[in-house]
């Protein structure tokens, strides 16, 4: 352990030590983000499962539907209507964003450009010289120092289409995926509800609690 500390403190250059610290911070941030996404997914599954109860509540308590199969398919149809009602907005956002990108490509003759590329939407971020930051470290050719900035964030008139397309497609896409997950969660809950509501079980049945039969003097064999 002491040898590792000596290597870190004496052998490694300052830039390499900074790079390791930044890499560890990025790793911790990545783990936090993944955990937050997992918690969000579980929350959506739970809340949308509750919403599935409301889709079939009235037809069950009023006795309109009395079979497992009919209840499930009734719930599926209502769930599909709810999905289309919720998903049309993010779908419209993605469609409009794609049309804007198409207009941009037509007017600027930019068919071969990647809207996510460094010369498009990537212009609003810092660009670093990672190749120039590489060097030999214990026989390995890796990044050994913090890279220099080769491009500062800026806006380019040649990338206006990507500035609209990328945020639109990201917002609309994530929104649409959340709606899809909610749809699947409701469908799964409907499947379990249809199995449980009309399922006859004797798990909690106690014969001692059953009402006693009246004696029949005309047919004592049934007593």
mmCIF file of C-alpha atoms in Angstrom:
data_model
loop_
_atom_site.group_PDB
_atom_site.id
_atom_site.type_symbol
_atom_site.label_atom_id
_atom_site.label_comp_id
_atom_site.label_asym_id
_atom_site.label_seq_id
_atom_site.Cartn_x
_atom_site.Cartn_y
_atom_site.Cartn_z
ATOM 1 C CA UNK A 1 0.000 0.000 0.000
ATOM 2 C CA UNK A 2 2.849 2.365 0.881
ATOM 3 C CA UNK A 3 4.551 1.569 -2.451
ATOM 4 C CA UNK A 4 1.390 2.535 -4.334
ATOM 5 C CA UNK A 5 1.220 5.812 -2.425
ATOM 6 C CA UNK A 6 4.897 6.531 -3.223
ATOM 7 C CA UNK A 7 4.263 5.841 -6.935
ATOM 8 C CA UNK A 8 1.218 8.107 -6.870
ATOM 9 C CA UNK A 9 2.974 10.899 -4.946
ATOM 10 C CA UNK A 10 6.479 10.820 -6.462
ATOM 11 C CA UNK A 11 6.443 9.031 -9.820
ATOM 12 C CA UNK A 12 3.210 10.245 -11.354
ATOM 13 C CA UNK A 13 3.229 13.761 -12.773
ATOM 14 C CA UNK A 14 0.761 16.312 -11.455
ATOM 15 C CA UNK A 15 -1.412 16.116 -14.573
ATOM 16 C CA UNK A 16 -1.683 12.317 -14.274
ATOM 17 C CA UNK A 17 -2.767 12.584 -10.638
ATOM 18 C CA UNK A 18 -5.404 15.154 -11.560
ATOM 19 C CA UNK A 19 -6.613 12.865 -14.327
ATOM 20 C CA UNK A 20 -7.007 9.929 -11.929
ATOM 21 C CA UNK A 21 -8.968 12.091 -9.483
ATOM 22 C CA UNK A 22 -11.254 13.329 -12.273
ATOM 23 C CA UNK A 23 -11.741 9.758 -13.523
ATOM 24 C CA UNK A 24 -12.745 8.596 -10.033
ATOM 25 C CA UNK A 25 -15.179 11.506 -9.693
ATOM 26 C CA UNK A 26 -16.712 10.662 -13.068
ATOM 27 C CA UNK A 27 -17.048 7.006 -12.003
ATOM 28 C CA UNK A 28 -18.814 7.999 -8.769
ATOM 29 C CA UNK A 29 -21.097 10.350 -10.706
ATOM 30 C CA UNK A 30 -21.898 7.560 -13.183
ATOM 31 C CA UNK A 31 -22.834 5.178 -10.350
ATOM 32 C CA UNK A 32 -25.091 7.844 -8.794
ATOM 33 C CA UNK A 33 -26.806 8.490 -12.131
ATOM 34 C CA UNK A 34 -27.381 4.767 -12.751
ATOM 35 C CA UNK A 35 -28.829 4.385 -9.250
ATOM 36 C CA UNK A 36 -31.119 7.378 -9.780
ATOM 37 C CA UNK A 37 -32.341 5.969 -13.095
ATOM 38 C CA UNK A 38 -33.032 2.601 -11.435
ATOM 39 C CA UNK A 39 -35.003 4.291 -8.647
ATOM 40 C CA UNK A 40 -36.977 6.283 -11.224
ATOM 41 C CA UNK A 41 -37.823 3.121 -13.177
ATOM 42 C CA UNK A 42 -39.076 1.371 -10.030
ATOM 43 C CA UNK A 43 -41.152 4.440 -9.104
ATOM 44 C CA UNK A 44 -42.754 4.568 -12.553
ATOM 45 C CA UNK A 45 -43.537 0.845 -12.468
ATOM 46 C CA UNK A 46 -45.193 1.199 -9.059
ATOM 47 C CA UNK A 47 -47.244 4.294 -9.861
ATOM 48 C CA UNK A 48 -48.374 3.089 -13.290
ATOM 49 C CA UNK A 49 -49.332 -0.245 -11.747
ATOM 50 C CA UNK A 50 -51.684 1.636 -9.448
ATOM 51 C CA UNK A 51 -53.153 3.469 -12.441
ATOM 52 C CA UNK A 52 -54.007 0.108 -14.032
ATOM 53 C CA UNK A 53 -56.456 -0.502 -11.163
ATOM 54 C CA UNK A 54 -58.442 2.547 -12.228
ATOM 55 C CA UNK A 55 -58.745 1.304 -15.808
ATOM 56 C CA UNK A 56 -60.813 -1.740 -14.826
ATOM 57 C CA UNK A 57 -62.194 -0.814 -11.399
ATOM 58 C CA UNK A 58 -65.726 0.153 -12.460
ATOM 59 C CA UNK A 59 -66.407 -2.861 -14.694
ATOM 60 C CA UNK A 60 -65.296 -5.227 -11.938
ATOM 61 C CA UNK A 61 -67.208 -3.763 -8.981
ATOM 62 C CA UNK A 62 -70.398 -3.337 -11.056
ATOM 63 C CA UNK A 63 -70.217 -6.901 -12.370
ATOM 64 C CA UNK A 64 -70.141 -5.851 -16.040
ATOM 65 C CA UNK A 65 -67.200 -8.198 -16.669
ATOM 66 C CA UNK A 66 -67.111 -11.530 -14.881
ATOM 67 C CA UNK A 67 -64.359 -13.476 -16.637
ATOM 68 C CA UNK A 68 -60.581 -13.322 -16.514
ATOM 69 C CA UNK A 69 -60.045 -13.200 -20.281
ATOM 70 C CA UNK A 70 -62.588 -10.448 -20.931
ATOM 71 C CA UNK A 71 -61.183 -8.339 -18.086
ATOM 72 C CA UNK A 72 -57.633 -8.578 -19.412
ATOM 73 C CA UNK A 73 -58.487 -7.629 -22.993
ATOM 74 C CA UNK A 74 -60.785 -4.836 -21.838
ATOM 75 C CA UNK A 75 -57.924 -3.445 -19.787
ATOM 76 C CA UNK A 76 -55.469 -3.822 -22.693
ATOM 77 C CA UNK A 77 -57.726 -1.782 -24.991
ATOM 78 C CA UNK A 78 -58.112 0.987 -22.422
ATOM 79 C CA UNK A 79 -54.360 0.923 -21.786
ATOM 80 C CA UNK A 80 -53.682 1.328 -25.518
ATOM 81 C CA UNK A 81 -55.963 4.372 -25.681
ATOM 82 C CA UNK A 82 -54.185 5.891 -22.671
ATOM 83 C CA UNK A 83 -50.783 5.207 -24.250
ATOM 84 C CA UNK A 84 -51.700 6.965 -27.501
ATOM 85 C CA UNK A 85 -53.112 9.877 -25.498
ATOM 86 C CA UNK A 86 -49.847 10.274 -23.558
ATOM 87 C CA UNK A 87 -47.321 9.441 -26.303
ATOM 88 C CA UNK A 88 -48.488 11.685 -29.134
ATOM 89 C CA UNK A 89 -46.780 14.777 -27.674
ATOM 90 C CA UNK A 90 -43.215 13.321 -27.478
ATOM 91 C CA UNK A 91 -43.763 11.668 -30.856
ATOM 92 C CA UNK A 92 -44.729 15.054 -32.312
ATOM 93 C CA UNK A 93 -41.608 16.641 -30.781
ATOM 94 C CA UNK A 94 -39.375 14.012 -32.425
ATOM 95 C CA UNK A 95 -41.216 14.368 -35.734
ATOM 96 C CA UNK A 96 -40.895 18.174 -35.814
ATOM 97 C CA UNK A 97 -37.217 17.944 -34.814
ATOM 98 C CA UNK A 98 -36.571 15.480 -37.639
ATOM 99 C CA UNK A 99 -38.354 17.718 -40.146
ATOM 100 C CA UNK A 100 -36.218 20.677 -39.049
ATOM 101 C CA UNK A 101 -33.065 18.591 -39.529
ATOM 102 C CA UNK A 102 -34.314 17.594 -42.983
ATOM 103 C CA UNK A 103 -34.854 21.261 -43.894
ATOM 104 C CA UNK A 104 -31.371 22.058 -42.559
ATOM 105 C CA UNK A 105 -29.792 19.326 -44.694
ATOM 106 C CA UNK A 106 -31.663 20.515 -47.800
ATOM 107 C CA UNK A 107 -30.795 24.200 -47.376
ATOM 108 C CA UNK A 108 -27.156 23.631 -46.300
ATOM 109 C CA UNK A 109 -26.455 20.510 -48.382
ATOM 110 C CA UNK A 110 -25.292 18.803 -45.168
ATOM 111 C CA UNK A 111 -26.443 15.239 -45.848
ATOM 112 C CA UNK A 112 -23.228 13.599 -44.717
ATOM 113 C CA UNK A 113 -22.866 15.453 -41.431
ATOM 114 C CA UNK A 114 -23.529 13.869 -38.062
ATOM 115 C CA UNK A 115 -25.833 16.171 -36.025
ATOM 116 C CA UNK A 116 -24.127 14.894 -32.861
ATOM 117 C CA UNK A 117 -20.635 15.512 -34.278
ATOM 118 C CA UNK A 118 -17.973 17.903 -33.043
ATOM 119 C CA UNK A 119 -18.640 20.337 -35.889
ATOM 120 C CA UNK A 120 -22.397 20.325 -35.232
ATOM 121 C CA UNK A 121 -24.090 20.065 -31.827
ATOM 122 C CA UNK A 122 -20.712 19.259 -30.262
ATOM 123 C CA UNK A 123 -19.568 22.844 -30.839
ATOM 124 C CA UNK A 124 -21.284 23.906 -27.597
ATOM 125 C CA UNK A 125 -18.887 21.735 -25.542
ATOM 126 C CA UNK A 126 -15.178 21.870 -24.769
ATOM 127 C CA UNK A 127 -13.007 19.736 -27.045
ATOM 128 C CA UNK A 128 -9.777 18.304 -25.648
ATOM 129 C CA UNK A 129 -6.608 17.061 -27.303
ATOM 130 C CA UNK A 130 -6.695 13.519 -25.898
ATOM 131 C CA UNK A 131 -4.151 12.187 -28.409
ATOM 132 C CA UNK A 132 -1.646 14.825 -27.404
ATOM 133 C CA UNK A 133 -2.140 13.945 -23.742
ATOM 134 C CA UNK A 134 -1.020 10.332 -24.213
ATOM 135 C CA UNK A 135 2.359 9.053 -23.157
ATOM 136 C CA UNK A 136 4.179 5.956 -22.005
ATOM 137 C CA UNK A 137 3.403 4.840 -18.465
ATOM 138 C CA UNK A 138 5.014 1.591 -17.253
ATOM 139 C CA UNK A 139 5.126 0.283 -20.813
ATOM 140 C CA UNK A 140 1.575 1.323 -21.662
ATOM 141 C CA UNK A 141 0.620 4.114 -24.066
ATOM 142 C CA UNK A 142 -2.195 5.846 -22.198
ATOM 143 C CA UNK A 143 -3.376 9.318 -21.211
ATOM 144 C CA UNK A 144 -0.848 10.568 -18.692
ATOM 145 C CA UNK A 145 -1.757 14.237 -18.337
ATOM 146 C CA UNK A 146 -4.740 16.514 -18.534
ATOM 147 C CA UNK A 147 -5.383 17.355 -22.219
ATOM 148 C CA UNK A 148 -5.256 20.842 -23.620
ATOM 149 C CA UNK A 149 -8.418 22.552 -24.828
ATOM 150 C CA UNK A 150 -8.466 22.721 -28.632
ATOM 151 C CA UNK A 151 -11.931 24.244 -29.000
ATOM 152 C CA UNK A 152 -13.991 26.424 -26.673
ATOM 153 C CA UNK A 153 -17.815 26.196 -26.579
ATOM 154 C CA UNK A 154 -19.354 28.331 -29.308
ATOM 155 C CA UNK A 155 -22.310 28.510 -31.666
ATOM 156 C CA UNK A 156 -21.911 28.018 -35.402
ATOM 157 C CA UNK A 157 -24.294 29.226 -38.099
ATOM 158 C CA UNK A 158 -23.510 26.022 -40.014
ATOM 159 C CA UNK A 159 -24.921 23.878 -37.210
ATOM 160 C CA UNK A 160 -28.266 25.537 -36.430
ATOM 161 C CA UNK A 161 -30.211 22.443 -37.473
ATOM 162 C CA UNK A 162 -28.422 20.230 -34.963
ATOM 163 C CA UNK A 163 -29.030 22.756 -32.151
ATOM 164 C CA UNK A 164 -32.768 22.156 -32.614
ATOM 165 C CA UNK A 165 -32.714 18.496 -33.619
ATOM 166 C CA UNK A 166 -30.528 17.052 -30.839
ATOM 167 C CA UNK A 167 -32.411 18.545 -27.835
ATOM 168 C CA UNK A 168 -35.742 17.756 -29.492
ATOM 169 C CA UNK A 169 -34.864 14.150 -30.253
ATOM 170 C CA UNK A 170 -33.394 13.613 -26.762
ATOM 171 C CA UNK A 171 -36.342 15.152 -24.891
ATOM 172 C CA UNK A 172 -38.929 13.506 -27.115
ATOM 173 C CA UNK A 173 -37.115 10.162 -27.089
ATOM 174 C CA UNK A 174 -36.728 9.992 -23.311
ATOM 175 C CA UNK A 175 -40.328 11.144 -22.825
ATOM 176 C CA UNK A 176 -41.540 8.489 -25.276
ATOM 177 C CA UNK A 177 -39.494 5.751 -23.566
ATOM 178 C CA UNK A 178 -41.026 6.694 -20.210
ATOM 179 C CA UNK A 179 -44.491 6.385 -21.754
ATOM 180 C CA UNK A 180 -43.578 2.986 -23.211
ATOM 181 C CA UNK A 181 -42.363 1.802 -19.820
ATOM 182 C CA UNK A 182 -45.579 3.045 -18.211
ATOM 183 C CA UNK A 183 -47.605 1.169 -20.839
ATOM 184 C CA UNK A 184 -45.713 -2.075 -20.141
ATOM 185 C CA UNK A 185 -46.107 -1.590 -16.370
ATOM 186 C CA UNK A 186 -49.872 -1.142 -16.716
ATOM 187 C CA UNK A 187 -50.171 -4.175 -19.002
ATOM 188 C CA UNK A 188 -48.267 -6.334 -16.519
ATOM 189 C CA UNK A 189 -50.437 -5.139 -13.634
ATOM 190 C CA UNK A 190 -53.589 -5.828 -15.685
ATOM 191 C CA UNK A 191 -52.391 -9.365 -16.316
ATOM 192 C CA UNK A 192 -51.880 -9.958 -12.599
ATOM 193 C CA UNK A 193 -55.223 -8.317 -11.745
ATOM 194 C CA UNK A 194 -57.142 -10.495 -14.186
ATOM 195 C CA UNK A 195 -55.571 -13.567 -12.616
ATOM 196 C CA UNK A 196 -56.263 -12.476 -9.049
ATOM 197 C CA UNK A 197 -59.759 -10.969 -9.270
ATOM 198 C CA UNK A 198 -61.461 -14.093 -10.592
ATOM 199 C CA UNK A 199 -59.143 -16.637 -9.020
ATOM 200 C CA UNK A 200 -60.947 -19.003 -6.645
ATOM 201 C CA UNK A 201 -58.581 -20.161 -3.933
ATOM 202 C CA UNK A 202 -58.883 -22.135 -0.693
ATOM 203 C CA UNK A 203 -55.632 -20.873 0.791
ATOM 204 C CA UNK A 204 -57.379 -19.024 3.652
ATOM 205 C CA UNK A 205 -60.400 -21.328 3.921
ATOM 206 C CA UNK A 206 -61.130 -22.843 7.338
ATOM 207 C CA UNK A 207 -63.786 -25.627 7.373
ATOM 208 C CA UNK A 208 -64.581 -24.836 11.020
ATOM 209 C CA UNK A 209 -65.824 -21.397 9.977
ATOM 210 C CA UNK A 210 -68.325 -22.812 7.465
ATOM 211 C CA UNK A 211 -72.033 -22.647 8.484
ATOM 212 C CA UNK A 212 -73.433 -25.929 9.843
ATOM 213 C CA UNK A 213 -75.972 -27.720 7.614
ATOM 214 C CA UNK A 214 -79.474 -28.226 8.953
ATOM 215 C CA UNK A 215 -80.530 -31.786 9.732
ATOM 216 C CA UNK A 216 -82.867 -33.405 7.186
ATOM 217 C CA UNK A 217 -85.116 -35.929 8.980
ATOM 218 C CA UNK A 218 -86.499 -37.240 5.676
ATOM 219 C CA UNK A 219 -83.040 -38.155 4.442
ATOM 220 C CA UNK A 220 -80.843 -38.889 7.474
ATOM 221 C CA UNK A 221 -78.107 -40.363 5.262
ATOM 222 C CA UNK A 222 -77.177 -36.803 4.233
ATOM 223 C CA UNK A 223 -76.653 -35.721 7.793
#
